[in-house]
């Protein structure tokens, strides 16, 4: 643990909040077996921009020693201030009164609160440090200095006194840092570590090729998890949605993802599968589900071109028949993990006795349930039996909740001092757990942001190489009883989502392949009831799911028509159908006039491609001269399921305008014809008169001889 002193040189102890703000990190390396593990001191490079400027004190000790053995420690002083730090004195102190239980352990590490008297076991000078530098002091306390420490968990404190920074006020830094020391009990502890491996896609369905590429890259999160557990005895719990996401892509699956899956299946570690999407079995039991919910049939989502054709059997003669069609894997083949056990349930902690009966029913026999120690009676062993059913108790594996919480916190960290602080707490909690049972089981929280380095460190320190699922279950079971209560909020949320799913099933009848909508939605629902999300996250997720369903149900609809003026007795009436879905939909447009004066086609089939708007011309015919008629429109699927909201259009009939217009046009044409005829006659008469006049002018006058 590290601490930074206030400007007046005194460390606040009364306020719990200020103490937590002052406390920074413990640097330490732990080993339950008593082996000496060296600590990595922090340097300026480890923390180039500390959150709090000042002087930082850290202490790293052996987490576990044998009775009568020496204590080797390293005290690190880091000067983050803007001034030089003078030399001072450091001391290492041990409280000879052991911590009584896990609660006292957490109080000491989190708040610096411990009963008993500390005595100094080693002292030494601290180095003078310029700004931004770090110095260490190695300290060894022999058995004489430690005194007779019996097996237990002891508070350890390091102190820095007399060091000052040469600022305007010459601040004196009197600091302390805390950790714990475990004096091992006789015997070799046996610890099993459960690690869930999950991955949640951004869209909530299956992982995409791009997401798999990132997760299974050399520095990807899934790759890091396998790197951390390789060569250890960790027991892996795998979400089957991960292999399903890889296999559903067929030939399009990233090679790194294919390699990752093969590597997972070659590991010698014990493996069991979680529910698809890590769905919580307890929530389903509380909602009275008759069976565990799983993914819908994923086969319609497969692209046949991504899967090689089946290999035909040998024939005596070559044939010219085309190659056989590809054999598409079913859900079981897509989700399978080679060698994984499938009869284990790892639900949320809120399990009651009736749930254990349900789990047995879900898995078709005897199920093994993994629960934290907070869900069972005090003193439950790693392998316990709860209740009576058909003459035998329900099989339960119990994880130590306190140690699991410390290890889960450590797995999220990347800074060595912070990791060591949580590992120290875990070591203390495991000591207390081992006093009740020689075998202890811990389980990491669901997480997709674990540090591979931290996971590797905790497995190296704690995971016993001989622990497996079979060895855990082979140990005699200790009777226990459940103490948890069911969370009805999640059950109500699941029932609401199942009701929404039924609405989506009816709505999906407008699609050629309903699975493209329904299968991803089911997986999103399974992830929503997953074990990992907190209560607040669950409430937010269920609200988001309900909103998403409503958006989907409104994604296909009729746009509000504009008023129409009909000036002919028959014409097409335009109606626009909107489709916000990415897939083509096929619907039926129903039209119903409010008055028999308008004759309209009652149904019109409509096809609308994805993310577009289609115009539908509905034939109409007016039976009377004029009037106001309202036409109601609604959409259904081919089997009659209502789609979207109904709407209406106002149609104004002016069919007599057609006759009037034709009459006027005919009269105009007749007048033009008469006018043209008159002009023609007059022109001809005029032309005839002009011809007679010309003849009279050109005839010669008679002569006398003619007379």
mmCIF file with all atom_site columns, N, CA, C and O in Angstrom, residues 6 9 44 75 117 126 170 214 235 268 273 276 281 298 313 353 446 509 556 564 566 611 624 676 681 684 702:
data_model
loop_
_atom_site.group_PDB
_atom_site.id
_atom_site.type_symbol
_atom_site.label_atom_id
_atom_site.label_alt_id
_atom_site.label_comp_id
_atom_site.label_asym_id
_atom_site.label_entity_id
_atom_site.label_seq_id
_atom_site.pdbx_PDB_ins_code
_atom_site.Cartn_x
_atom_site.Cartn_y
_atom_site.Cartn_z
_atom_site.occupancy
_atom_site.B_iso_or_equiv
_atom_site.pdbx_formal_charge
_atom_site.auth_seq_id
_atom_site.auth_comp_id
_atom_site.auth_asym_id
_atom_site.auth_atom_id
_atom_site.pdbx_PDB_model_num
ATOM 1   N N  . UNK A 1 6   ? -0.236  14.714  3.811    1.00 0.00 ? 6   UNK A N  1
ATOM 2   C CA . UNK A 1 6   ? -0.710  16.080  3.614    1.00 0.00 ? 6   UNK A CA 1
ATOM 3   C C  . UNK A 1 6   ? 0.413   17.065  3.866    1.00 0.00 ? 6   UNK A C  1
ATOM 4   O O  . UNK A 1 6   ? 1.474   16.709  4.359    1.00 0.00 ? 6   UNK A O  1
ATOM 5   N N  . UNK A 1 9   ? 2.423   17.297  7.171    1.00 0.00 ? 9   UNK A N  1
ATOM 6   C CA . UNK A 1 9   ? 3.265   16.186  7.570    1.00 0.00 ? 9   UNK A CA 1
ATOM 7   C C  . UNK A 1 9   ? 2.562   15.110  8.326    1.00 0.00 ? 9   UNK A C  1
ATOM 8   O O  . UNK A 1 9   ? 3.137   14.067  8.601    1.00 0.00 ? 9   UNK A O  1
ATOM 9   N N  . UNK A 1 44  ? 9.936   5.858   -11.515  1.00 0.00 ? 44  UNK A N  1
ATOM 10  C CA . UNK A 1 44  ? 9.267   7.003   -12.127  1.00 0.00 ? 44  UNK A CA 1
ATOM 11  C C  . UNK A 1 44  ? 8.657   6.625   -13.454  1.00 0.00 ? 44  UNK A C  1
ATOM 12  O O  . UNK A 1 44  ? 7.616   7.132   -13.851  1.00 0.00 ? 44  UNK A O  1
ATOM 13  N N  . UNK A 1 75  ? 11.094  -1.633  0.728    1.00 0.00 ? 75  UNK A N  1
ATOM 14  C CA . UNK A 1 75  ? 10.347  -0.394  0.876    1.00 0.00 ? 75  UNK A CA 1
ATOM 15  C C  . UNK A 1 75  ? 10.795  0.539   -0.240   1.00 0.00 ? 75  UNK A C  1
ATOM 16  O O  . UNK A 1 75  ? 11.983  0.766   -0.434   1.00 0.00 ? 75  UNK A O  1
ATOM 17  N N  . UNK A 1 117 ? -0.794  -4.133  18.923   1.00 0.00 ? 117 UNK A N  1
ATOM 18  C CA . UNK A 1 117 ? 0.361   -3.235  18.981   1.00 0.00 ? 117 UNK A CA 1
ATOM 19  C C  . UNK A 1 117 ? 1.380   -3.625  17.927   1.00 0.00 ? 117 UNK A C  1
ATOM 20  O O  . UNK A 1 117 ? 1.708   -4.805  17.763   1.00 0.00 ? 117 UNK A O  1
ATOM 21  N N  . UNK A 1 126 ? 16.558  6.036   4.463    1.00 0.00 ? 126 UNK A N  1
ATOM 22  C CA . UNK A 1 126 ? 15.981  6.189   3.125    1.00 0.00 ? 126 UNK A CA 1
ATOM 23  C C  . UNK A 1 126 ? 16.885  7.091   2.303    1.00 0.00 ? 126 UNK A C  1
ATOM 24  O O  . UNK A 1 126 ? 17.531  7.994   2.833    1.00 0.00 ? 126 UNK A O  1
ATOM 25  N N  . UNK A 1 170 ? 9.148   23.872  3.620    1.00 0.00 ? 170 UNK A N  1
ATOM 26  C CA . UNK A 1 170 ? 9.962   22.730  4.066    1.00 0.00 ? 170 UNK A CA 1
ATOM 27  C C  . UNK A 1 170 ? 9.055   21.654  4.670    1.00 0.00 ? 170 UNK A C  1
ATOM 28  O O  . UNK A 1 170 ? 9.026   21.411  5.869    1.00 0.00 ? 170 UNK A O  1
ATOM 29  N N  . UNK A 1 214 ? -10.069 -8.801  -34.192  1.00 0.00 ? 214 UNK A N  1
ATOM 30  C CA . UNK A 1 214 ? -9.456  -8.003  -33.129  1.00 0.00 ? 214 UNK A CA 1
ATOM 31  C C  . UNK A 1 214 ? -9.251  -8.821  -31.852  1.00 0.00 ? 214 UNK A C  1
ATOM 32  O O  . UNK A 1 214 ? -8.202  -8.736  -31.208  1.00 0.00 ? 214 UNK A O  1
ATOM 33  N N  . UNK A 1 235 ? -9.423  -23.873 -14.429  1.00 0.00 ? 235 UNK A N  1
ATOM 34  C CA . UNK A 1 235 ? -10.613 -24.524 -14.970  1.00 0.00 ? 235 UNK A CA 1
ATOM 35  C C  . UNK A 1 235 ? -11.374 -23.474 -15.767  1.00 0.00 ? 235 UNK A C  1
ATOM 36  O O  . UNK A 1 235 ? -11.745 -22.421 -15.239  1.00 0.00 ? 235 UNK A O  1
ATOM 37  N N  . UNK A 1 268 ? -5.076  -28.851 -22.250  1.00 0.00 ? 268 UNK A N  1
ATOM 38  C CA . UNK A 1 268 ? -5.394  -29.976 -21.359  1.00 0.00 ? 268 UNK A CA 1
ATOM 39  C C  . UNK A 1 268 ? -6.249  -29.574 -20.165  1.00 0.00 ? 268 UNK A C  1
ATOM 40  O O  . UNK A 1 268 ? -6.660  -30.438 -19.391  1.00 0.00 ? 268 UNK A O  1
ATOM 41  N N  . UNK A 1 273 ? -18.916 -25.689 -20.460  1.00 0.00 ? 273 UNK A N  1
ATOM 42  C CA . UNK A 1 273 ? -19.572 -24.621 -21.201  1.00 0.00 ? 273 UNK A CA 1
ATOM 43  C C  . UNK A 1 273 ? -20.602 -23.912 -20.332  1.00 0.00 ? 273 UNK A C  1
ATOM 44  O O  . UNK A 1 273 ? -21.322 -24.539 -19.550  1.00 0.00 ? 273 UNK A O  1
ATOM 45  N N  . UNK A 1 276 ? -25.536 -20.459 -23.486  1.00 0.00 ? 276 UNK A N  1
ATOM 46  C CA . UNK A 1 276 ? -25.260 -19.640 -24.666  1.00 0.00 ? 276 UNK A CA 1
ATOM 47  C C  . UNK A 1 276 ? -25.463 -18.165 -24.312  1.00 0.00 ? 276 UNK A C  1
ATOM 48  O O  . UNK A 1 276 ? -26.482 -17.766 -23.772  1.00 0.00 ? 276 UNK A O  1
ATOM 49  N N  . UNK A 1 281 ? -29.104 -19.089 -15.636  1.00 0.00 ? 281 UNK A N  1
ATOM 50  C CA . UNK A 1 281 ? -30.099 -20.147 -15.442  1.00 0.00 ? 281 UNK A CA 1
ATOM 51  C C  . UNK A 1 281 ? -31.034 -19.828 -14.286  1.00 0.00 ? 281 UNK A C  1
ATOM 52  O O  . UNK A 1 281 ? -32.214 -20.220 -14.306  1.00 0.00 ? 281 UNK A O  1
ATOM 53  N N  . UNK A 1 298 ? -29.798 -21.513 -36.098  1.00 0.00 ? 298 UNK A N  1
ATOM 54  C CA . UNK A 1 298 ? -28.885 -20.616 -36.798  1.00 0.00 ? 298 UNK A CA 1
ATOM 55  C C  . UNK A 1 298 ? -28.613 -21.039 -38.236  1.00 0.00 ? 298 UNK A C  1
ATOM 56  O O  . UNK A 1 298 ? -27.946 -20.307 -38.973  1.00 0.00 ? 298 UNK A O  1
ATOM 57  N N  . UNK A 1 313 ? -19.235 -40.781 -51.237  1.00 0.00 ? 313 UNK A N  1
ATOM 58  C CA . UNK A 1 313 ? -18.556 -42.048 -50.995  1.00 0.00 ? 313 UNK A CA 1
ATOM 59  C C  . UNK A 1 313 ? -17.901 -42.582 -52.254  1.00 0.00 ? 313 UNK A C  1
ATOM 60  O O  . UNK A 1 313 ? -18.166 -42.118 -53.369  1.00 0.00 ? 313 UNK A O  1
ATOM 61  N N  . UNK A 1 353 ? -33.710 -23.124 -3.289   1.00 0.00 ? 353 UNK A N  1
ATOM 62  C CA . UNK A 1 353 ? -33.791 -24.582 -3.383   1.00 0.00 ? 353 UNK A CA 1
ATOM 63  C C  . UNK A 1 353 ? -34.558 -25.051 -4.622   1.00 0.00 ? 353 UNK A C  1
ATOM 64  O O  . UNK A 1 353 ? -34.163 -26.017 -5.277   1.00 0.00 ? 353 UNK A O  1
ATOM 65  N N  . UNK A 1 446 ? -17.112 -12.499 -14.216  1.00 0.00 ? 446 UNK A N  1
ATOM 66  C CA . UNK A 1 446 ? -17.176 -12.359 -15.669  1.00 0.00 ? 446 UNK A CA 1
ATOM 67  C C  . UNK A 1 446 ? -16.520 -11.032 -16.052  1.00 0.00 ? 446 UNK A C  1
ATOM 68  O O  . UNK A 1 446 ? -16.841 -9.983  -15.477  1.00 0.00 ? 446 UNK A O  1
ATOM 69  N N  . UNK A 1 509 ? -43.155 -12.510 -40.087  1.00 0.00 ? 509 UNK A N  1
ATOM 70  C CA . UNK A 1 509 ? -43.776 -13.225 -41.203  1.00 0.00 ? 509 UNK A CA 1
ATOM 71  C C  . UNK A 1 509 ? -43.717 -12.422 -42.495  1.00 0.00 ? 509 UNK A C  1
ATOM 72  O O  . UNK A 1 509 ? -44.008 -12.949 -43.566  1.00 0.00 ? 509 UNK A O  1
ATOM 73  N N  . UNK A 1 556 ? -41.801 -0.901  -40.506  1.00 0.00 ? 556 UNK A N  1
ATOM 74  C CA . UNK A 1 556 ? -42.537 -1.039  -41.767  1.00 0.00 ? 556 UNK A CA 1
ATOM 75  C C  . UNK A 1 556 ? -43.908 -0.401  -41.558  1.00 0.00 ? 556 UNK A C  1
ATOM 76  O O  . UNK A 1 556 ? -44.670 -0.837  -40.694  1.00 0.00 ? 556 UNK A O  1
ATOM 77  N N  . UNK A 1 564 ? -56.202 13.926  -51.792  1.00 0.00 ? 564 UNK A N  1
ATOM 78  C CA . UNK A 1 564 ? -56.184 13.659  -53.230  1.00 0.00 ? 564 UNK A CA 1
ATOM 79  C C  . UNK A 1 564 ? -57.417 14.285  -53.871  1.00 0.00 ? 564 UNK A C  1
ATOM 80  O O  . UNK A 1 564 ? -58.538 14.150  -53.354  1.00 0.00 ? 564 UNK A O  1
ATOM 81  N N  . UNK A 1 566 ? -59.638 13.923  -57.140  1.00 0.00 ? 566 UNK A N  1
ATOM 82  C CA . UNK A 1 566 ? -59.900 13.005  -58.244  1.00 0.00 ? 566 UNK A CA 1
ATOM 83  C C  . UNK A 1 566 ? -60.848 13.684  -59.228  1.00 0.00 ? 566 UNK A C  1
ATOM 84  O O  . UNK A 1 566 ? -62.017 13.924  -58.923  1.00 0.00 ? 566 UNK A O  1
ATOM 85  N N  . UNK A 1 611 ? -34.427 -0.810  -46.455  1.00 0.00 ? 611 UNK A N  1
ATOM 86  C CA . UNK A 1 611 ? -34.053 0.595   -46.275  1.00 0.00 ? 611 UNK A CA 1
ATOM 87  C C  . UNK A 1 611 ? -34.507 1.451   -47.450  1.00 0.00 ? 611 UNK A C  1
ATOM 88  O O  . UNK A 1 611 ? -33.710 2.174   -48.069  1.00 0.00 ? 611 UNK A O  1
ATOM 89  N N  . UNK A 1 624 ? -70.159 8.047   -58.553  1.00 0.00 ? 624 UNK A N  1
ATOM 90  C CA . UNK A 1 624 ? -71.061 9.187   -58.638  1.00 0.00 ? 624 UNK A CA 1
ATOM 91  C C  . UNK A 1 624 ? -70.282 10.400  -59.106  1.00 0.00 ? 624 UNK A C  1
ATOM 92  O O  . UNK A 1 624 ? -69.058 10.351  -59.262  1.00 0.00 ? 624 UNK A O  1
ATOM 93  N N  . UNK A 1 676 ? -63.738 27.172  -89.515  1.00 0.00 ? 676 UNK A N  1
ATOM 94  C CA . UNK A 1 676 ? -62.844 26.783  -90.613  1.00 0.00 ? 676 UNK A CA 1
ATOM 95  C C  . UNK A 1 676 ? -63.604 26.580  -91.913  1.00 0.00 ? 676 UNK A C  1
ATOM 96  O O  . UNK A 1 676 ? -63.135 26.944  -92.999  1.00 0.00 ? 676 UNK A O  1
ATOM 97  N N  . UNK A 1 681 ? -65.233 28.404  -97.410  1.00 0.00 ? 681 UNK A N  1
ATOM 98  C CA . UNK A 1 681 ? -66.249 28.785  -98.414  1.00 0.00 ? 681 UNK A CA 1
ATOM 99  C C  . UNK A 1 681 ? -66.015 30.212  -98.890  1.00 0.00 ? 681 UNK A C  1
ATOM 100 O O  . UNK A 1 681 ? -66.060 30.530  -100.100 1.00 0.00 ? 681 UNK A O  1
ATOM 101 N N  . UNK A 1 684 ? -63.095 30.439  -101.137 1.00 0.00 ? 684 UNK A N  1
ATOM 102 C CA . UNK A 1 684 ? -63.359 29.940  -102.494 1.00 0.00 ? 684 UNK A CA 1
ATOM 103 C C  . UNK A 1 684 ? -64.210 30.929  -103.304 1.00 0.00 ? 684 UNK A C  1
ATOM 104 O O  . UNK A 1 684 ? -63.998 31.125  -104.496 1.00 0.00 ? 684 UNK A O  1
ATOM 105 N N  . UNK A 1 702 ? -64.111 45.096  -129.283 1.00 0.00 ? 702 UNK A N  1
ATOM 106 C CA . UNK A 1 702 ? -64.524 44.840  -130.680 1.00 0.00 ? 702 UNK A CA 1
ATOM 107 C C  . UNK A 1 702 ? -64.111 45.987  -131.608 1.00 0.00 ? 702 UNK A C  1
ATOM 108 O O  . UNK A 1 702 ? -64.108 47.138  -131.210 1.00 0.00 ? 702 UNK A O  1
#
